[in-house]
Short mmCIF file of C-alpha atoms and ligand atoms in Angstrom, two decimals:
data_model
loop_
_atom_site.label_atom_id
_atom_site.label_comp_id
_atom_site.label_asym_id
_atom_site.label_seq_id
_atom_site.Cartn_x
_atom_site.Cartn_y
_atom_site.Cartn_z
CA UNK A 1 -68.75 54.57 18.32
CA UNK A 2 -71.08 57.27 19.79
CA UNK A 3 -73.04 59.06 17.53
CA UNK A 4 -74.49 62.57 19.16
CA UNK A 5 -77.38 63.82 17.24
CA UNK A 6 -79.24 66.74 16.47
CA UNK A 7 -83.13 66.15 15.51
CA UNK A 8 -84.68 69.89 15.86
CA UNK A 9 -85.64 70.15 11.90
CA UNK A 10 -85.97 67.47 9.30
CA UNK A 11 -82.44 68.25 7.12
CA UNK A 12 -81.00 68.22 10.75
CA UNK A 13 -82.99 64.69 11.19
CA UNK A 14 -81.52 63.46 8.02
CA UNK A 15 -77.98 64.41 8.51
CA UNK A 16 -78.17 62.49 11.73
CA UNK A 17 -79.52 59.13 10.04
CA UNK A 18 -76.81 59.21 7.30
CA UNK A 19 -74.19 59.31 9.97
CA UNK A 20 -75.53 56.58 11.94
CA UNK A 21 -75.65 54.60 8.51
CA UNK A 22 -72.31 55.27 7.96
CA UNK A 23 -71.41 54.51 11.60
CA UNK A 24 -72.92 50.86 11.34
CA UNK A 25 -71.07 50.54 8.00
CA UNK A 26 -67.63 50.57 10.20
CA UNK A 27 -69.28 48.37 12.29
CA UNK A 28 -70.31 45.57 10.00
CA UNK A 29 -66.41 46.03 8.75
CA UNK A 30 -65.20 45.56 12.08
CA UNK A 31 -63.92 48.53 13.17
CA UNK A 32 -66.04 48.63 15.86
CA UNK A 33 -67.96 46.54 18.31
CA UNK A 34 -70.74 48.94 19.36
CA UNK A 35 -72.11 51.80 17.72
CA UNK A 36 -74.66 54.12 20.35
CA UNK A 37 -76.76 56.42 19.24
CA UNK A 38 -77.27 59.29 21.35
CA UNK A 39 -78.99 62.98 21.68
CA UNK A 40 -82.06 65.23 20.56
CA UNK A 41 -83.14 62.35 17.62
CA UNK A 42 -83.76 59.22 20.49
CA UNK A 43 -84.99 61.87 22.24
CA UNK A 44 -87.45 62.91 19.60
CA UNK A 45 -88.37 59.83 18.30
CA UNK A 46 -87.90 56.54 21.17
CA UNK A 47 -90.23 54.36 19.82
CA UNK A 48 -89.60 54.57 15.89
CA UNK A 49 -86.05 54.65 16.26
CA UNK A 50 -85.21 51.06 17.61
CA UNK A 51 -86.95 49.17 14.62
CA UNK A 52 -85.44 51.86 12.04
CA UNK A 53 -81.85 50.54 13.38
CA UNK A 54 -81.80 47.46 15.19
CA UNK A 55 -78.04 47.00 14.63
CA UNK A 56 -77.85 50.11 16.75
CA UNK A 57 -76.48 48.29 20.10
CA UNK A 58 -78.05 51.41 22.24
CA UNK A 59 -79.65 54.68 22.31
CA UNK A 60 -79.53 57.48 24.90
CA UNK A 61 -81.55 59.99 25.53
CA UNK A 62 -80.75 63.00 27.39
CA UNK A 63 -81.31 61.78 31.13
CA UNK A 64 -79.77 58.19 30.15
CA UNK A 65 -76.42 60.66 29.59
CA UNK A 66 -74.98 60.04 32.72
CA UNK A 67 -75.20 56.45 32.44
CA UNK A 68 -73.01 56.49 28.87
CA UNK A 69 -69.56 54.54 29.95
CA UNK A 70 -71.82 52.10 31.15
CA UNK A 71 -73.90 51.60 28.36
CA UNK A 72 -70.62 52.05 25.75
CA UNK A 73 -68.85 48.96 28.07
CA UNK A 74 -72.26 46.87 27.47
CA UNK A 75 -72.49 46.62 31.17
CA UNK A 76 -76.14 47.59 31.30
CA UNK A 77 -78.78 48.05 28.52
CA UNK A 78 -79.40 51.31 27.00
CA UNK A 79 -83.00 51.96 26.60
CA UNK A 80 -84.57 55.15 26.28
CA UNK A 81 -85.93 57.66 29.44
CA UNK A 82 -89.26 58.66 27.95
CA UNK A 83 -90.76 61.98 28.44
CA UNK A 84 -89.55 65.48 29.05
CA UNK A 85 -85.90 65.23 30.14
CA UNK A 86 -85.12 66.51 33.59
CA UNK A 87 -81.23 65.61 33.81
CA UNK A 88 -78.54 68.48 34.01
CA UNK A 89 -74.71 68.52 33.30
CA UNK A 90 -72.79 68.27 36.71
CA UNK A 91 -69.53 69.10 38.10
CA UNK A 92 -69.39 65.31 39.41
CA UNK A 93 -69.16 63.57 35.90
CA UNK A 94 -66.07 62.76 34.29
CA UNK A 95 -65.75 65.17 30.86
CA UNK A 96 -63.58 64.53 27.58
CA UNK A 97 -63.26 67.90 26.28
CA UNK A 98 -62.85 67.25 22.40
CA UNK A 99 -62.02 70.87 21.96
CA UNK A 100 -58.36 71.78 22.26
CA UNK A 101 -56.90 71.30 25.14
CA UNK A 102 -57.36 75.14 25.72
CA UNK A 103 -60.57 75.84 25.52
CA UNK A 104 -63.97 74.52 26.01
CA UNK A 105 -67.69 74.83 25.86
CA UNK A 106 -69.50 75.70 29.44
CA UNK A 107 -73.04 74.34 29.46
CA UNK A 108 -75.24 76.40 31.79
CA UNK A 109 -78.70 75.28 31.22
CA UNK A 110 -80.85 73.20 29.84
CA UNK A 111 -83.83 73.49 27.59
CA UNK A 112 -85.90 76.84 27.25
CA UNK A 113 -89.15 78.58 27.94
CA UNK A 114 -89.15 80.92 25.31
CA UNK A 115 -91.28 78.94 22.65
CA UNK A 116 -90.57 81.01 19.35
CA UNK A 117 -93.21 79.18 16.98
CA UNK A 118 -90.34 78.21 14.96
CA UNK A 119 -88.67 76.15 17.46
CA UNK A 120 -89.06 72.45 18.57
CA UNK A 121 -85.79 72.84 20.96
CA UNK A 122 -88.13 73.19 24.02
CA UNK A 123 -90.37 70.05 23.40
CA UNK A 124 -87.42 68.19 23.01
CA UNK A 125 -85.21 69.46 25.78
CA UNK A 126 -88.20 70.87 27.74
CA UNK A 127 -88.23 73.98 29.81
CA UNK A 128 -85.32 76.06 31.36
CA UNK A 129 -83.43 74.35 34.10
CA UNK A 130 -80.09 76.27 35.25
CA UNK A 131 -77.66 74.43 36.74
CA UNK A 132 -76.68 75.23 40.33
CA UNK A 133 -73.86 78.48 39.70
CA UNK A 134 -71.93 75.98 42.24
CA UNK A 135 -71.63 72.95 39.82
CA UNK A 136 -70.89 75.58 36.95
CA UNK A 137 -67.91 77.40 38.60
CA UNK A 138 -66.58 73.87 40.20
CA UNK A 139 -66.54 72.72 36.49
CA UNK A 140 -65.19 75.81 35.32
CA UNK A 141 -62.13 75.61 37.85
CA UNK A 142 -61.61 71.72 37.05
CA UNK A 143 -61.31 72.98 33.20
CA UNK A 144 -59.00 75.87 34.21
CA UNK A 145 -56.71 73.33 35.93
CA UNK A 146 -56.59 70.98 33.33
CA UNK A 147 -55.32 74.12 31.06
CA UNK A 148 -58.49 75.24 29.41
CA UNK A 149 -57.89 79.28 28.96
CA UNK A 150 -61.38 80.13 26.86
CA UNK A 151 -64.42 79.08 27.87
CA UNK A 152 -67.32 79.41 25.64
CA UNK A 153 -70.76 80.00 28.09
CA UNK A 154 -73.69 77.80 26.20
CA UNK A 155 -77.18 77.18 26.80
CA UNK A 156 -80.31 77.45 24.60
CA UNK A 157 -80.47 81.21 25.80
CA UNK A 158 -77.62 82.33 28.24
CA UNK A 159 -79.46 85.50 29.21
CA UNK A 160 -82.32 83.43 30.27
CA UNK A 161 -79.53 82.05 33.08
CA UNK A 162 -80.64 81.75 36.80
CA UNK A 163 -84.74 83.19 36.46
CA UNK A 164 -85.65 79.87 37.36
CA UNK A 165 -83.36 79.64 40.04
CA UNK A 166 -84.70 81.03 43.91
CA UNK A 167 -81.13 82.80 44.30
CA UNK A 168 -81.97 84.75 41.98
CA UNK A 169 -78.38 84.28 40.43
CA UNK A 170 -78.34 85.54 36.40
CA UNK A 171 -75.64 85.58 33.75
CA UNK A 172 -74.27 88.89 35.51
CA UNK A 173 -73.93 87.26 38.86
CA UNK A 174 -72.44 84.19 37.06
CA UNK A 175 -69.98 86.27 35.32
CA UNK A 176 -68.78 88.11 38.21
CA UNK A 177 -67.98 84.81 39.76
CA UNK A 178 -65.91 83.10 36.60
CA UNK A 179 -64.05 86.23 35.92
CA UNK A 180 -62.42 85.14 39.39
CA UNK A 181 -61.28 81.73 38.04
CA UNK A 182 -57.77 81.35 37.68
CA UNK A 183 -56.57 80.11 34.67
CA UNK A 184 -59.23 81.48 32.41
CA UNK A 185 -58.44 84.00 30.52
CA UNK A 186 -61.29 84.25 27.81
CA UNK A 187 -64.74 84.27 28.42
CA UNK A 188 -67.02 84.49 25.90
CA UNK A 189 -70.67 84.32 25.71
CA UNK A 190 -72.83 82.96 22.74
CA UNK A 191 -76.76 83.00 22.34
CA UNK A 192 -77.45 85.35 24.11
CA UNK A 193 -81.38 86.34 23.49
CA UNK A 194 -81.71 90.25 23.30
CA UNK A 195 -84.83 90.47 25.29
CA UNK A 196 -82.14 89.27 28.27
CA UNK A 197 -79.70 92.14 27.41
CA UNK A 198 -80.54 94.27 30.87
CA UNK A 199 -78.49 97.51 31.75
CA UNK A 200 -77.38 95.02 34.35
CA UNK A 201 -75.95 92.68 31.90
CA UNK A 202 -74.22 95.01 29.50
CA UNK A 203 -72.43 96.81 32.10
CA UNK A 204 -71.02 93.59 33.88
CA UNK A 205 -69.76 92.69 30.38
CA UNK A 206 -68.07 96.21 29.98
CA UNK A 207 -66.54 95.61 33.76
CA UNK A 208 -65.78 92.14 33.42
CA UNK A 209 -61.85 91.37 33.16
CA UNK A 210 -61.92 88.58 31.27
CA UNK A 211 -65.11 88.35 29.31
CA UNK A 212 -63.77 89.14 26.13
CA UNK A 213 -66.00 92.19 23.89
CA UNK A 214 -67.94 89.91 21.99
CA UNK A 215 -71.57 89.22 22.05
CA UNK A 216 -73.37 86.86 20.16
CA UNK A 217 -77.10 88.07 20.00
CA UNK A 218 -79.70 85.80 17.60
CA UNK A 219 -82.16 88.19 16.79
CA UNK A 220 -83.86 86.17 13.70
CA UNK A 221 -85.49 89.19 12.17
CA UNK A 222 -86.39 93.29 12.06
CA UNK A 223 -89.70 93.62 10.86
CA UNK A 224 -92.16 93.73 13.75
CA UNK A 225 -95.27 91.89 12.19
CA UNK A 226 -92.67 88.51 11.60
CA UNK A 227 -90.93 89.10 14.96
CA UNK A 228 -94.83 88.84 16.60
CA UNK A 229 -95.53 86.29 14.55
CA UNK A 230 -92.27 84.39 15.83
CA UNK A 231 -93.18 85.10 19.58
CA UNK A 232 -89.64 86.51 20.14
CA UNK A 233 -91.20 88.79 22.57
CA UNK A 234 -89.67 91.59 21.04
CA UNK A 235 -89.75 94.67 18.26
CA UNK A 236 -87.38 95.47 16.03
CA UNK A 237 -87.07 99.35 17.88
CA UNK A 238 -86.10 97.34 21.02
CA UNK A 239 -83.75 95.38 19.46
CA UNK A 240 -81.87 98.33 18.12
CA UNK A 241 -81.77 99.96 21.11
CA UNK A 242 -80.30 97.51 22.96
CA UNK A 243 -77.41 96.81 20.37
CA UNK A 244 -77.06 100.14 20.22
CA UNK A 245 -76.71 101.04 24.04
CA UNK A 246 -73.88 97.91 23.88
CA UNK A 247 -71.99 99.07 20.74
CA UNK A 248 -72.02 102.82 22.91
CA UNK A 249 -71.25 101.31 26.12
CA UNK A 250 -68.64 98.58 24.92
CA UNK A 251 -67.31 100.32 21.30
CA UNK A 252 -64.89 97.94 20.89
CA UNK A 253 -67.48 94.89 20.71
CA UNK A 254 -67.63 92.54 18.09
CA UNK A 255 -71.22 91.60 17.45
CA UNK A 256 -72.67 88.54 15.59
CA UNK A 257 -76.14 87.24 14.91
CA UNK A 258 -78.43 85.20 13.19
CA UNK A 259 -80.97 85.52 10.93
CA UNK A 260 -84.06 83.65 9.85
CA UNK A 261 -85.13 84.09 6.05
CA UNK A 262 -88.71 83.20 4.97
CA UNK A 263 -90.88 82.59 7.73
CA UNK A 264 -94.24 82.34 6.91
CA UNK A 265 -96.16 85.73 5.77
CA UNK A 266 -92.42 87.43 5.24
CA UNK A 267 -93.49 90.04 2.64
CA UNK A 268 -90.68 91.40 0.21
CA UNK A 269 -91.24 94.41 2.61
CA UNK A 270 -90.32 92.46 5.18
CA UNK A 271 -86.95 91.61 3.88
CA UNK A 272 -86.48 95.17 2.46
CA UNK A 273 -86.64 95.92 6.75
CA UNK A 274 -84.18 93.35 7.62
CA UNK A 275 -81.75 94.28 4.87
CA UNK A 276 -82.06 98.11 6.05
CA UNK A 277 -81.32 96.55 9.73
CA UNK A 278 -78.62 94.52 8.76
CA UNK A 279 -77.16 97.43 6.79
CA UNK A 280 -77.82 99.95 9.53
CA UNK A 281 -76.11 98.00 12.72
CA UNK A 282 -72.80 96.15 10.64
CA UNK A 283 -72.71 92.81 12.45
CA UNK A 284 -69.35 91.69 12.68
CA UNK A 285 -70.77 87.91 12.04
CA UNK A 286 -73.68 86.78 10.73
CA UNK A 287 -75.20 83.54 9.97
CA UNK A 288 -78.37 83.53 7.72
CA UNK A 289 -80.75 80.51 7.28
CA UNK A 290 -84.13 79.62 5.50
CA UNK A 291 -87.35 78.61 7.41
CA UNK A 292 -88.21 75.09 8.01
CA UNK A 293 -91.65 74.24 8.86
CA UNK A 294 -90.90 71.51 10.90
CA UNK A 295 -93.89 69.13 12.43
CA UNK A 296 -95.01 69.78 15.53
CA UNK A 297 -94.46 73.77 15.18
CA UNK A 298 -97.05 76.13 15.60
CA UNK A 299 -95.24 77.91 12.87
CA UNK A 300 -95.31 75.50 10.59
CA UNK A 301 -99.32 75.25 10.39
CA UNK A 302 -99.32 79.16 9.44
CA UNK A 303 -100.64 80.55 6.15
CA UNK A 304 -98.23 81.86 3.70
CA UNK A 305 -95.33 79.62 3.81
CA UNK A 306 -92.78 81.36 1.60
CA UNK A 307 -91.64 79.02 -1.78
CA UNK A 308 -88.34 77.60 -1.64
CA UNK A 309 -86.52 79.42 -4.01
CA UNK A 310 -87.31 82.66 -2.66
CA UNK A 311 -86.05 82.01 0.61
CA UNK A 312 -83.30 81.01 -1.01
CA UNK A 313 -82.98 83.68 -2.77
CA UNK A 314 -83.62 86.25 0.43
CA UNK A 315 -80.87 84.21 1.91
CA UNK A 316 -78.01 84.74 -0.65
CA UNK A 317 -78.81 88.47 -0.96
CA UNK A 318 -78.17 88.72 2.86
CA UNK A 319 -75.26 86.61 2.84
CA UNK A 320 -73.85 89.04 -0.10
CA UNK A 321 -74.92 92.34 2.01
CA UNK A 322 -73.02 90.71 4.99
CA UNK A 323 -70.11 89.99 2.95
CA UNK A 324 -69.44 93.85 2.12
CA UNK A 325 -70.36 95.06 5.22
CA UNK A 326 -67.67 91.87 6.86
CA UNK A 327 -64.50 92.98 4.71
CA UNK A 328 -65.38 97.09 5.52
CA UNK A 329 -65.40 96.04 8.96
CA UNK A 330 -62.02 93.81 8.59
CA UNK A 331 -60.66 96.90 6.70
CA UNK A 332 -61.30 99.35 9.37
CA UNK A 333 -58.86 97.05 11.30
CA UNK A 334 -55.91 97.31 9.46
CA UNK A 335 -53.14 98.95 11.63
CA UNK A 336 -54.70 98.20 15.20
CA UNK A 337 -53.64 95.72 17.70
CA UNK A 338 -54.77 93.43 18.83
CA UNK A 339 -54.52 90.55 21.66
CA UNK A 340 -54.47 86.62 19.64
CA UNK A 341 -55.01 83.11 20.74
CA UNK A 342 -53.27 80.45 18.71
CA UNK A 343 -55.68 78.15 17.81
CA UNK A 344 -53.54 75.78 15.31
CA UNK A 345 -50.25 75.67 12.66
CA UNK A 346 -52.02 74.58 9.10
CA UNK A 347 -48.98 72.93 7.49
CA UNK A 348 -50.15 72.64 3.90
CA UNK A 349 -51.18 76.48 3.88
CA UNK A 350 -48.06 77.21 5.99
CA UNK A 351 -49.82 79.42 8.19
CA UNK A 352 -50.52 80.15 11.67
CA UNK A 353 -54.26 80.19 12.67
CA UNK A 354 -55.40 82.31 15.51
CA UNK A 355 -58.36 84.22 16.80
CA UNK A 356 -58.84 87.81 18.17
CA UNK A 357 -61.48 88.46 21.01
CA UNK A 358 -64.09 89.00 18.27
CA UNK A 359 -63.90 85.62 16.69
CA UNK A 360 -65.48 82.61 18.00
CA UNK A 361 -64.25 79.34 17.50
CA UNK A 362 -65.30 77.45 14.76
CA UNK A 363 -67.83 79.49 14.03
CA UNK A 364 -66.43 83.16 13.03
CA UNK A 365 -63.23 83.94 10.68
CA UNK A 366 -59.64 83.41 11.79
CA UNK A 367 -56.28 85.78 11.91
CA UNK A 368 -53.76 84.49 9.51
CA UNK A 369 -50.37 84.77 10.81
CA UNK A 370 -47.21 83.63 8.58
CA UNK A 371 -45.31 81.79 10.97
CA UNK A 372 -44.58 78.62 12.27
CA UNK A 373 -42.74 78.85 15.65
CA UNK A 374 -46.46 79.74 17.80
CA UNK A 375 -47.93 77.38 20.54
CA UNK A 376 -51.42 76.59 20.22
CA UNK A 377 -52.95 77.62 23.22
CA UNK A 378 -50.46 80.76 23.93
CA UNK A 379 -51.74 84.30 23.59
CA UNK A 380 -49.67 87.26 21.36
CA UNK A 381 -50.53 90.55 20.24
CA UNK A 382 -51.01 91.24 16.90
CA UNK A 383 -50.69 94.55 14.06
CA UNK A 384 -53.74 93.32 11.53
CA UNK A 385 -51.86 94.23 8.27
CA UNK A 386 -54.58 92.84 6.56
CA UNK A 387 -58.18 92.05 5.69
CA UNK A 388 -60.18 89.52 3.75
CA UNK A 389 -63.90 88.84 3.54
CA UNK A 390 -63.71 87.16 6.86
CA UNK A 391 -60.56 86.65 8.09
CA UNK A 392 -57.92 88.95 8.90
CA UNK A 393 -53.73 88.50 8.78
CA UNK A 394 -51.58 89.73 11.62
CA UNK A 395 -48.07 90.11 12.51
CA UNK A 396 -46.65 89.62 15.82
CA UNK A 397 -45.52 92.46 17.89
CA UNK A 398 -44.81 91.27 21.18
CA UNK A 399 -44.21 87.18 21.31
CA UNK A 400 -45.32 86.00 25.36
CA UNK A 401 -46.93 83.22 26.53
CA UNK A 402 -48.81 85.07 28.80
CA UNK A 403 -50.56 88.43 28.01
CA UNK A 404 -52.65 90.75 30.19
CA UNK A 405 -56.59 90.18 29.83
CA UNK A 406 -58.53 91.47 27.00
CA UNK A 407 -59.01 95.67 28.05
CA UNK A 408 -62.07 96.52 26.34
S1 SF4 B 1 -84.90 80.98 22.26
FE1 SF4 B 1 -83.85 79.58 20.83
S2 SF4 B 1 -84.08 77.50 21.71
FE2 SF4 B 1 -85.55 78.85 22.77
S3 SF4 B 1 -87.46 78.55 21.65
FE3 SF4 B 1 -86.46 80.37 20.77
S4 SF4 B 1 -85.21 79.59 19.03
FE4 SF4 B 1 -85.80 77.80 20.33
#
């Protein structure tokens, strides 16, 4: 059993150290002879981690990944590559997508050099490395071959794509080349960092065949004073106006974001801002958290740290603004078309669950559709008849296995 982990904050530390508890539970029962240990958490911590589990047979950190069916057969030792990691995903290695068969996640880069004061992601991943746009389209047309239709572009920041490469390649370049892939149909692009949203960039997307209109922009906060005090290199005026110059150049885009609730100094004033903002531009999606002052921060030695309950607090309120401004949004739907990918058929709810352009997998809400007879994997389009909080319900209108590409 390989457990991946995630070790950027503590509760994210935590979560990972149950499952490898439970994971060596299974083993001592038998069901299985190995259990490996893998991700940001060796990464983060090689030397405490071995005498904290020594049942674990192996851990891996991120530049021992390529060595993992070796290490999983016991045919050599795991051990831990120590410092910054320097390894990048490659065409070359075998891949397991555990995503439906259709679609998958595309990794461009590695690590990032934005150091918000928040974030630990770059001491544990290190600085930006793109891959080669080479490796990333060969992978891309192995996927496409092997039936993926969506690809989801990843990275820590996707608009931060290419600046450390000499070809001077970006995400625009990148997405001129993938919309040639045959096979894909879907591409779709998630944290995406505004400060990389160029005039360049937006107008690719609102060329682009196949990217579908969807954006997925993390813009943590509004106010200007927290934003500084973040480092997101950004003000909340710029940030409008480049959401705004997409939603005018691209109306049909479905935007989502995420928010960060009670950074240190955040002032109810504060929050008043970044309720106005997140009343004024009507995310489609939104994902709030609260503020961990994680160790080894710069953010988390700041004066001010907010009290618990009031970032808890902050948090629900947005969460309740979003959900109004979510089901007017869904509403406004009702009667349009709309292209669908079948994701799954849920038998116990007896319905059909797919996704329009503007929902992301796993992440986003689902179309409902009330039938059974629907391949996963095989696009429709859709009337939206209806709209819940999140999720909207659809009716078929024209059954095909293949549709044209998203028009935006
Ligand atoms: S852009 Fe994202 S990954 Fe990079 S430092 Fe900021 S929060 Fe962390």
């Amino acid at each position: 059993m390989v457990v991946n982990t995630c070790a950027f904050i503590r509760p994210a530390v935590e979560e990972a150290e149950n499952s490898i508890r439970e994971a060596l539970v299974w083993k001592s029962a038998g069901r299985f002879r190995r259990v490996i240990v893998a991700g940001c958490l060796p990464q983060r911590f090689p030397d405490a981690l071995p005498g904290q589990f020594p049942e674990v047979d192996a851990f891996l950190g991120w530049d021992d990944f390529p060595r993992i069916a070796e290490i999983v057969r016991g045919k050599v030792p795991g051990g831990i590559a120590r410092g910054l990691p320097s390894w990048l995903p490659d065409h070359r290695l075998p891949r397991v997508i555990s995503t439906p068969p259709f679609r998958a996640y595309l990794k461009l880069a590695e690590g990032c050099s934005n150091h918000c004061r928040y974030c630990l992601i770059p001491k544990i991943r290190g600085e930006l490395r793109s891959r080669p746009p080479d490796s990333i389209l060969r992978e891309a047309r192995r996927l496409a071959a092997q039936g993926v239709k969506e690809l989801t572009l990843i990275a820590q920041d996707t608009t931060a794509y290419g600046n450390d490469l000499k070809s001077g390649i970006g995400l625009s370049g990148l997405l001129k080349n993938l919309d040639r892939v045959r096979g894909v149909e879907w591409i779709r692009i998630l944290y995406a960092h505004p400060r990389g949203l160029t005039e360049e960039l937006i107008e690719t997307l609102a060329q682009a065949e196949k990217t579908v209109p969807y954006l997925d922009v993390p813009v943590q906060h509004a106010s200007d004073r927290i934003l500084k005090a973040m480092g997101r290199g950004m003000t909340g005026k710029e940030i409008r106006r480049r959401l705004q110059k997409i939603r005018r150049r691209i109306p049909t885009i479905a935007l989502r974001t995420t928010l960060l609730v009670g950074f240190p100094g955040e002032t109810p004033r504060d929050f008043l801002e970044l309720m106005d903002f997140v009343r004024e531009m009507e995310f489609d999606h939104l994902g709030a958290f609260s503020y961990f002052p994680e160790t080894g921060t710069p953010a988390a030695r700041l004066p001010g740290q907010v009290p618990e309950k009031v970032k808890e607090e902050r948090k629900a309120e947005l969460l309740s603004l979003q959900a109004e401004i979510s089901r007017s949004r869904n509403e406004s739907r009702i009667g349009r078309e709309s292209e669908v990918l079948i994701e799954a058929f849920d038998p116990d709810l007896k319905i059909t669950i797919a996704r329009t352009p503007g929902q992301a997998p796993e992440i986003d809400g689902i179309t409902k559709i009330y039938r059974d007879d629907l391949a996963p994997g095989s696009f429709h389009r859709v009337r939206i008849v209806d709209a819940l909080v999140y999720d909207l319900v659809g009716e078929i209108i024209e059954t095909s296995d293949r549709q044209p590409v998203t028009r935006k």
